[in-house]
Amino acid sequence: MKVYHEAEAKIDALKNKKVAIIGYGSQGYAHSNNLHDSGIQVVVGLRKGSPSWKKVEAAGLKAMEVEEAAKWADIVMMLLPDEMQGEVYANSIKDNLSAGKMLMFAHGFNIHFGQIVPGADIDVAMVAPKGPGHMVRAEYQKGAGVPCLVAIHQNASGKALEVALSYANGIGGARAGVIETTFKVETETDLFGEQAVLCGGVTHLMAAGFETLVEAGYPPEMAYFECIHEMKLIVDLIYQGGFSDMRYSISNTAEYGDYVSGPYVIDAGVKIRMKEVLRRIQQGEFARDWMLENKVNKPSFMAKRNGWAEHQLEKIGASLRALMPWIQKSKIVDKTKN
Ligand code: NAD
Ligand code: MG
Ligand code: MG
């Protein structure tokens, strides 16, 4: 596995390029501000009347409508929600990508699953930070960076990798390391990780623990602290020193419980089902279902989102967090700005 660092991912190749960041959501906010602070010419492409217009200008950046931004730029980075990229590409971007320009992504979904098929005369590359956008910004501001993946789908200019590595440098990723991969591997592993472990796996594990304690008659506040709040403290230890540091820090009693009850709860059936999740991703079944869900205005997605917002654990969590004002002070997400 090839990993690039700042010495091999110099920012020079980006210095004379104009970069359009399309969308000012989680990643768009981070990429545009980090590139700007790295001295790169950046414009943010937005819809007419988008509420982000004000946020972009308040950050000291320039906004343009998507078409205009794509026309102006040498490099167009697609940071819209994956499910909207195909439509925006077809309507506003495609015709503005003259030969020699570069189209970029932070996730391989649209290229790998054929939702966007770019012309052969442009470069197509990916720089995918392995972390949420708000962390990409926060780490950069600390002088650190979130590791990134880099992949090249089309190399019409012969310089696609050099420019993509430069981009990774500009957003701070090269400080941590830039791992070379393919659109296929990034797409399949990213979807699997978020579904089975990081987002789907973890939330459903925590909620099941919370519900088990509440259903057994324990106070929901206790259940929240034990099964949800403490997760961060444990994950921070793993983040810095692996499972071994975490197990070094917890009591021997907790460590013994980890070894006996962990594999009973997360048993062999879990891996069988994880393999099925991976198979559905690899065969394009997940992508098909997600795109079809969007065609009918996301009824099942919205029902789930609204249902979870009503879960007892969200209400208990909000009241407990209000008792810990220091958490609010260091919050990374500020919905008025980013
Ligand atoms: P997001 O949902 O946070 O933001 C998307 C932005 O696009 C929003 O500002 C929205 O208003 C804007 N938008 C929506 N429709 C638009 C349109 N028709 N025209 C113009 N603007 C429009 O998106 P995100 O989570 O930052 O994801 C962007 C890309 O980055 C995706 O490919 C995603 O897979 C990838 N990615 C995201 C993360 C993450 O931390 N969220 C991590 C790695 C990769
Ligand atoms: Mg993802
Ligand atoms: Mg304990």
Short mmCIF file of C-alpha atoms and ligand atoms in Angstrom, two decimals:
data_model
loop_
_atom_site.label_atom_id
_atom_site.label_comp_id
_atom_site.label_asym_id
_atom_site.label_seq_id
_atom_site.Cartn_x
_atom_site.Cartn_y
_atom_site.Cartn_z
CA MET A 1 0.00 0.00 0.00
CA LYS A 2 1.49 3.33 -1.10
CA VAL A 3 1.22 6.18 1.43
CA TYR A 4 2.24 9.73 0.46
CA HIS A 5 3.32 12.40 2.93
CA GLU A 6 3.91 16.14 2.53
CA ALA A 7 7.33 15.67 0.87
CA GLU A 8 5.80 13.68 -2.04
CA ALA A 9 2.50 15.58 -2.02
CA LYS A 10 3.70 19.14 -2.48
CA ILE A 11 1.13 21.87 -2.89
CA ASP A 12 2.94 23.39 -5.91
CA ALA A 13 0.81 21.66 -8.56
CA LEU A 14 -2.24 23.48 -7.20
CA LYS A 15 -0.73 26.94 -6.87
CA ASN A 16 -1.72 28.20 -10.33
CA LYS A 17 -5.08 26.35 -10.45
CA LYS A 18 -8.56 27.70 -9.83
CA VAL A 19 -10.62 25.37 -7.65
CA ALA A 20 -14.43 25.29 -7.50
CA ILE A 21 -15.88 23.52 -4.48
CA ILE A 22 -19.46 22.56 -5.34
CA GLY A 23 -21.59 22.55 -2.16
CA TYR A 24 -20.94 24.02 1.27
CA GLY A 25 -21.98 21.17 3.52
CA SER A 26 -19.81 19.14 5.86
CA GLN A 27 -16.95 18.51 3.39
CA GLY A 28 -17.46 21.63 1.24
CA TYR A 29 -17.03 23.89 4.25
CA ALA A 30 -13.81 22.11 5.25
CA HIS A 31 -12.19 21.83 1.80
CA SER A 32 -12.92 25.41 0.75
CA ASN A 33 -11.70 27.00 3.98
CA ASN A 34 -8.61 24.77 4.24
CA LEU A 35 -7.61 25.37 0.60
CA HIS A 36 -8.15 29.11 1.03
CA ASP A 37 -5.95 29.13 4.14
CA SER A 38 -3.35 27.14 2.16
CA GLY A 39 -3.21 30.02 -0.36
CA ILE A 40 -5.21 28.41 -3.17
CA GLN A 41 -7.75 30.32 -5.34
CA VAL A 42 -11.14 28.93 -4.32
CA VAL A 43 -14.75 29.62 -5.25
CA VAL A 44 -17.75 27.85 -3.73
CA GLY A 45 -20.46 26.79 -6.21
CA LEU A 46 -23.99 27.15 -4.81
CA ARG A 47 -27.59 27.15 -5.94
CA LYS A 48 -29.24 30.52 -6.44
CA GLY A 49 -30.82 31.50 -3.10
CA SER A 50 -28.97 28.81 -1.13
CA PRO A 51 -28.83 29.53 2.62
CA SER A 52 -25.10 28.73 2.42
CA TRP A 53 -24.44 31.92 0.45
CA LYS A 54 -24.26 33.96 3.68
CA LYS A 55 -22.07 31.41 5.48
CA VAL A 56 -19.59 31.35 2.59
CA GLU A 57 -19.28 35.12 2.50
CA ALA A 58 -19.05 35.37 6.30
CA ALA A 59 -16.08 32.98 6.09
CA GLY A 60 -14.38 35.41 3.66
CA LEU A 61 -14.81 33.15 0.63
CA LYS A 62 -16.32 33.84 -2.77
CA ALA A 63 -19.54 32.15 -3.94
CA MET A 64 -20.84 31.69 -7.50
CA GLU A 65 -23.70 29.74 -9.01
CA VAL A 66 -22.71 26.17 -9.85
CA GLU A 67 -22.53 26.66 -13.65
CA GLU A 68 -20.43 29.79 -13.33
CA ALA A 69 -18.09 28.20 -10.81
CA ALA A 70 -17.59 25.16 -13.05
CA LYS A 71 -16.90 27.41 -16.03
CA TRP A 72 -14.39 29.52 -14.06
CA ALA A 73 -12.48 26.62 -12.50
CA ASP A 74 -9.67 24.31 -13.61
CA ILE A 75 -10.66 21.83 -10.90
CA VAL A 76 -14.24 21.07 -9.91
CA MET A 77 -14.69 19.20 -6.62
CA MET A 78 -18.14 17.61 -6.21
CA LEU A 79 -19.16 18.01 -2.57
CA LEU A 80 -22.91 17.72 -2.95
CA PRO A 81 -24.81 14.87 -1.33
CA ASP A 82 -24.00 11.71 -3.34
CA GLU A 83 -27.63 11.22 -4.31
CA MET A 84 -27.83 14.67 -6.00
CA GLN A 85 -24.52 14.69 -7.82
CA GLY A 86 -25.71 12.95 -11.01
CA GLU A 87 -28.47 15.47 -11.63
CA VAL A 88 -26.37 18.57 -10.83
CA TYR A 89 -23.52 17.22 -12.96
CA ALA A 90 -25.81 16.68 -15.96
CA ASN A 91 -27.62 20.03 -15.65
CA SER A 92 -24.91 22.45 -14.54
CA ILE A 93 -21.41 21.01 -14.73
CA LYS A 94 -20.92 18.64 -17.67
CA ASP A 95 -21.02 21.31 -20.39
CA ASN A 96 -18.59 23.53 -18.50
CA LEU A 97 -15.84 20.93 -18.23
CA SER A 98 -13.67 21.65 -21.24
CA ALA A 99 -10.76 19.35 -22.13
CA GLY A 100 -7.90 19.38 -19.65
CA LYS A 101 -9.99 20.23 -16.59
CA MET A 102 -10.20 17.97 -13.57
CA LEU A 103 -13.33 16.60 -11.94
CA MET A 104 -12.88 15.53 -8.33
CA PHE A 105 -14.83 13.57 -5.73
CA ALA A 106 -14.54 12.88 -2.00
CA HIS A 107 -16.29 9.50 -2.39
CA GLY A 108 -16.36 7.13 -5.35
CA PHE A 109 -20.09 6.35 -5.36
CA ASN A 110 -21.15 8.27 -8.49
CA ILE A 111 -18.24 7.13 -10.64
CA HIS A 112 -18.10 3.54 -9.42
CA PHE A 113 -21.84 2.97 -9.75
CA GLY A 114 -22.02 4.77 -13.11
CA GLN A 115 -24.23 7.70 -12.04
CA ILE A 116 -21.71 10.10 -13.61
CA VAL A 117 -19.83 9.17 -16.79
CA PRO A 118 -17.34 11.98 -17.51
CA GLY A 119 -15.92 12.78 -20.94
CA ALA A 120 -12.61 11.10 -21.79
CA ASP A 121 -10.69 14.38 -22.19
CA ILE A 122 -10.78 15.39 -18.53
CA ASP A 123 -8.99 14.09 -15.44
CA VAL A 124 -11.10 12.35 -12.80
CA ALA A 125 -9.67 11.95 -9.33
CA MET A 126 -10.70 11.40 -5.75
CA VAL A 127 -9.38 12.81 -2.50
CA ALA A 128 -11.48 11.29 0.27
CA PRO A 129 -10.79 12.40 3.83
CA LYS A 130 -11.27 9.53 6.27
CA GLY A 131 -13.25 11.61 8.73
CA PRO A 132 -16.24 13.95 8.98
CA GLY A 133 -15.90 17.34 7.28
CA HIS A 134 -16.00 19.29 10.51
CA MET A 135 -13.01 17.29 11.75
CA VAL A 136 -11.15 17.96 8.47
CA ARG A 137 -11.48 21.66 9.27
CA ALA A 138 -10.83 21.40 13.04
CA GLU A 139 -7.68 19.26 12.60
CA TYR A 140 -6.32 21.56 9.90
CA GLN A 141 -6.75 24.57 12.19
CA LYS A 142 -4.81 22.74 14.89
CA GLY A 143 -1.94 22.23 12.44
CA ALA A 144 -2.83 18.56 12.07
CA GLY A 145 -4.83 16.75 9.39
CA VAL A 146 -7.24 13.91 8.68
CA PRO A 147 -5.72 11.08 6.56
CA CYS A 148 -7.06 10.90 3.01
CA LEU A 149 -7.41 8.36 0.25
CA VAL A 150 -6.36 9.31 -3.27
CA ALA A 151 -7.50 7.56 -6.46
CA ILE A 152 -7.33 8.29 -10.17
CA HIS A 153 -10.14 7.21 -12.48
CA GLN A 154 -9.01 9.09 -15.63
CA ASN A 155 -5.62 10.61 -16.32
CA ALA A 156 -6.08 12.58 -19.55
CA SER A 157 -3.42 15.17 -18.66
CA GLY A 158 -0.88 12.69 -17.33
CA LYS A 159 -0.70 14.84 -14.19
CA ALA A 160 -3.83 13.76 -12.36
CA LEU A 161 -2.04 12.10 -9.44
CA GLU A 162 0.32 15.02 -8.89
CA VAL A 163 -2.58 17.48 -8.79
CA ALA A 164 -4.74 15.25 -6.57
CA LEU A 165 -1.87 14.83 -4.09
CA SER A 166 -1.43 18.59 -4.09
CA TYR A 167 -5.11 18.96 -3.28
CA ALA A 168 -4.74 16.49 -0.40
CA ASN A 169 -1.90 18.65 0.88
CA GLY A 170 -4.03 21.80 0.59
CA ILE A 171 -6.77 20.40 2.83
CA GLY A 172 -4.23 19.16 5.40
CA GLY A 173 -4.50 15.46 4.56
CA ALA A 174 -0.85 15.04 3.60
CA ARG A 175 0.18 15.97 7.14
CA ALA A 176 -1.41 12.71 8.26
CA GLY A 177 -0.82 10.59 5.14
CA VAL A 178 -2.49 10.00 1.79
CA ILE A 179 -3.17 6.39 0.88
CA GLU A 180 -3.38 5.43 -2.80
CA THR A 181 -6.39 3.32 -3.75
CA THR A 182 -9.05 2.90 -6.45
CA PHE A 183 -12.59 4.23 -6.79
CA LYS A 184 -13.90 0.67 -6.39
CA VAL A 185 -12.02 -0.11 -3.19
CA GLU A 186 -12.77 3.27 -1.61
CA THR A 187 -16.48 3.06 -2.44
CA GLU A 188 -16.99 -0.49 -1.21
CA THR A 189 -14.95 -0.15 1.98
CA ASP A 190 -16.40 3.28 2.85
CA LEU A 191 -19.99 2.08 2.46
CA PHE A 192 -19.26 -1.08 4.42
CA GLY A 193 -17.50 0.75 7.26
CA GLU A 194 -20.23 3.32 7.75
CA GLN A 195 -23.07 0.81 7.51
CA ALA A 196 -21.77 -2.13 9.49
CA VAL A 197 -19.52 -0.46 12.04
CA LEU A 198 -19.07 3.30 12.33
CA CYS A 199 -22.60 4.62 11.94
CA GLY A 200 -25.08 1.75 11.67
CA GLY A 201 -23.24 -0.72 13.88
CA VAL A 202 -22.30 1.64 16.67
CA THR A 203 -25.65 3.46 16.98
CA HIS A 204 -27.65 0.24 17.02
CA LEU A 205 -25.29 -1.32 19.57
CA MET A 206 -25.56 1.71 21.85
CA ALA A 207 -29.35 1.93 21.47
CA ALA A 208 -29.75 -1.80 22.23
CA GLY A 209 -27.68 -1.39 25.41
CA PHE A 210 -29.66 1.70 26.44
CA GLU A 211 -33.00 -0.03 25.85
CA THR A 212 -31.90 -3.18 27.70
CA LEU A 213 -31.13 -1.21 30.87
CA VAL A 214 -34.27 0.96 30.63
CA GLU A 215 -36.52 -2.07 30.01
CA ALA A 216 -34.99 -3.70 33.09
CA GLY A 217 -36.17 -0.72 35.15
CA TYR A 218 -32.95 1.28 35.53
CA PRO A 219 -33.09 5.09 35.23
CA PRO A 220 -32.70 6.22 31.60
CA GLU A 221 -30.09 8.78 32.69
CA MET A 222 -27.89 5.96 34.01
CA ALA A 223 -28.50 3.95 30.84
CA TYR A 224 -27.47 6.95 28.74
CA PHE A 225 -24.23 7.51 30.63
CA GLU A 226 -23.27 3.81 30.61
CA CYS A 227 -24.14 2.95 27.02
CA ILE A 228 -23.79 6.20 25.08
CA HIS A 229 -21.97 9.04 26.80
CA GLU A 230 -18.98 6.93 27.89
CA MET A 231 -18.44 5.66 24.35
CA LYS A 232 -16.41 8.74 23.50
CA LEU A 233 -14.05 8.27 26.42
CA ILE A 234 -13.42 4.67 25.40
CA VAL A 235 -13.04 5.50 21.71
CA ASP A 236 -10.55 8.29 22.49
CA LEU A 237 -8.33 5.71 24.20
CA ILE A 238 -8.60 3.35 21.23
CA TYR A 239 -7.95 6.23 18.81
CA GLN A 240 -4.69 7.09 20.57
CA GLY A 241 -3.36 3.68 21.56
CA GLY A 242 -5.46 0.88 20.12
CA PHE A 243 -7.49 -1.71 22.03
CA SER A 244 -4.46 -2.40 24.23
CA ASP A 245 -4.30 1.15 25.67
CA MET A 246 -8.04 1.09 26.27
CA ARG A 247 -7.79 -2.27 28.05
CA TYR A 248 -4.79 -1.00 30.02
CA SER A 249 -6.84 1.95 31.26
CA ILE A 250 -10.07 0.12 32.23
CA SER A 251 -10.26 -2.08 35.35
CA ASN A 252 -9.33 -5.77 35.19
CA THR A 253 -12.99 -6.46 35.95
CA ALA A 254 -14.06 -4.49 32.87
CA GLU A 255 -11.40 -6.21 30.78
CA TYR A 256 -12.53 -9.69 31.88
CA GLY A 257 -16.16 -8.73 31.12
CA ASP A 258 -15.03 -7.49 27.71
CA TYR A 259 -13.51 -10.93 26.88
CA VAL A 260 -16.44 -13.03 28.10
CA SER A 261 -19.49 -10.94 27.14
CA GLY A 262 -18.19 -9.16 24.03
CA PRO A 263 -18.10 -12.26 21.81
CA TYR A 264 -21.44 -13.46 23.27
CA VAL A 265 -23.18 -10.24 22.15
CA ILE A 266 -21.19 -9.76 18.93
CA ASP A 267 -21.29 -13.45 18.00
CA ALA A 268 -20.45 -15.34 14.80
CA GLY A 269 -23.85 -14.38 13.34
CA VAL A 270 -22.74 -10.77 13.24
CA LYS A 271 -19.95 -11.55 10.79
CA ILE A 272 -22.25 -13.65 8.63
CA ARG A 273 -24.61 -10.67 8.37
CA MET A 274 -21.72 -8.26 7.81
CA LYS A 275 -20.67 -10.41 4.84
CA GLU A 276 -24.19 -10.09 3.45
CA VAL A 277 -24.06 -6.29 3.87
CA LEU A 278 -20.75 -6.28 1.98
CA ARG A 279 -22.17 -8.51 -0.77
CA ARG A 280 -25.13 -6.17 -1.29
CA ILE A 281 -22.71 -3.23 -1.59
CA GLN A 282 -20.41 -5.08 -4.01
CA GLN A 283 -23.31 -6.20 -6.22
CA GLY A 284 -24.69 -2.65 -6.44
CA GLU A 285 -27.89 -3.61 -4.61
CA PHE A 286 -27.41 -0.98 -1.90
CA ALA A 287 -26.66 1.74 -4.50
CA ARG A 288 -29.73 0.74 -6.54
CA ASP A 289 -32.01 0.86 -3.47
CA TRP A 290 -30.61 4.22 -2.34
CA MET A 291 -31.02 5.82 -5.77
CA LEU A 292 -34.58 4.44 -6.08
CA GLU A 293 -35.40 5.73 -2.58
CA ASN A 294 -34.35 9.19 -3.82
CA LYS A 295 -36.52 8.92 -6.94
CA VAL A 296 -39.61 8.74 -4.69
CA ASN A 297 -38.49 11.55 -2.31
CA LYS A 298 -36.98 9.36 0.42
CA PRO A 299 -40.13 8.15 2.28
CA SER A 300 -38.39 5.40 4.20
CA PHE A 301 -35.28 7.51 4.89
CA MET A 302 -37.41 10.34 6.34
CA ALA A 303 -39.54 7.97 8.42
CA LYS A 304 -36.39 6.52 9.99
CA ARG A 305 -34.81 9.92 10.56
CA ASN A 306 -37.99 11.23 12.24
CA GLY A 307 -38.45 8.06 14.25
CA TRP A 308 -34.93 8.22 15.66
CA ALA A 309 -35.34 11.90 16.55
CA GLU A 310 -38.22 10.82 18.81
CA HIS A 311 -36.26 8.05 20.56
CA GLN A 312 -36.10 8.41 24.34
CA LEU A 313 -32.30 8.37 24.24
CA GLU A 314 -32.20 11.62 22.24
CA LYS A 315 -34.37 13.44 24.78
CA ILE A 316 -32.42 12.11 27.76
CA GLY A 317 -29.15 12.91 25.99
CA ALA A 318 -30.16 16.52 25.31
CA SER A 319 -31.06 17.09 28.96
CA LEU A 320 -27.83 15.50 30.22
CA ARG A 321 -25.63 17.43 27.80
CA ALA A 322 -27.25 20.65 29.01
CA LEU A 323 -25.73 19.88 32.43
CA MET A 324 -22.25 19.77 30.89
CA PRO A 325 -21.76 23.23 29.36
CA TRP A 326 -18.11 22.54 28.55
CA ILE A 327 -19.28 20.09 25.88
CA GLN A 328 -21.20 22.89 24.15
CA LYS A 329 -18.23 25.24 24.35
CA SER A 330 -15.93 22.94 22.43
CA LYS A 331 -18.57 21.86 19.89
CA ILE A 332 -17.18 21.36 16.39
CA VAL A 333 -20.54 21.73 14.63
CA ASP A 334 -22.05 25.25 14.62
CA LYS A 335 -25.06 25.06 12.27
CA THR A 336 -25.07 28.84 11.74
CA LYS A 337 -21.52 28.79 10.31
CA ASN A 338 -20.68 25.34 8.98
P1 NAD B 1 -23.66 17.61 2.86
O1 NAD B 1 -24.98 16.94 2.80
O2 NAD B 1 -23.12 18.00 4.18
O3 NAD B 1 -23.64 18.95 2.01
C1 NAD B 1 -23.98 19.05 0.70
C2 NAD B 1 -24.16 20.50 0.30
O4 NAD B 1 -24.67 20.53 -1.02
C3 NAD B 1 -25.14 21.25 1.17
O5 NAD B 1 -24.59 22.49 1.50
C4 NAD B 1 -26.36 21.41 0.26
O6 NAD B 1 -27.06 22.56 0.54
C5 NAD B 1 -25.69 21.49 -1.10
N1 NAD B 1 -26.61 21.14 -2.20
C6 NAD B 1 -27.56 20.20 -2.19
N2 NAD B 1 -28.17 20.15 -3.40
C7 NAD B 1 -27.57 21.09 -4.18
C8 NAD B 1 -27.75 21.53 -5.52
N3 NAD B 1 -28.70 21.00 -6.29
N4 NAD B 1 -26.92 22.49 -6.00
C9 NAD B 1 -25.97 23.05 -5.22
N5 NAD B 1 -25.78 22.68 -3.93
C10 NAD B 1 -26.56 21.72 -3.42
O7 NAD B 1 -22.64 16.68 2.05
P2 NAD B 1 -21.32 16.00 2.61
O8 NAD B 1 -21.70 15.05 3.71
O9 NAD B 1 -20.28 17.02 2.83
O10 NAD B 1 -20.91 15.07 1.36
C11 NAD B 1 -20.28 15.58 0.21
C12 NAD B 1 -19.44 14.49 -0.41
O11 NAD B 1 -18.37 14.16 0.47
C13 NAD B 1 -20.18 13.20 -0.65
O12 NAD B 1 -19.66 12.61 -1.81
C14 NAD B 1 -19.82 12.33 0.56
O13 NAD B 1 -19.89 10.94 0.32
C15 NAD B 1 -18.37 12.77 0.73
N6 NAD B 1 -17.84 12.56 2.09
C16 NAD B 1 -18.50 13.10 3.15
C17 NAD B 1 -17.99 12.96 4.42
C18 NAD B 1 -18.62 13.69 5.57
O14 NAD B 1 -17.93 13.93 6.53
N7 NAD B 1 -19.87 14.09 5.56
C19 NAD B 1 -16.81 12.21 4.63
C20 NAD B 1 -16.13 11.69 3.50
C21 NAD B 1 -16.66 11.88 2.23
MG MG B 2 -19.26 7.61 3.30
MG MG B 3 -17.80 1.01 34.37
#
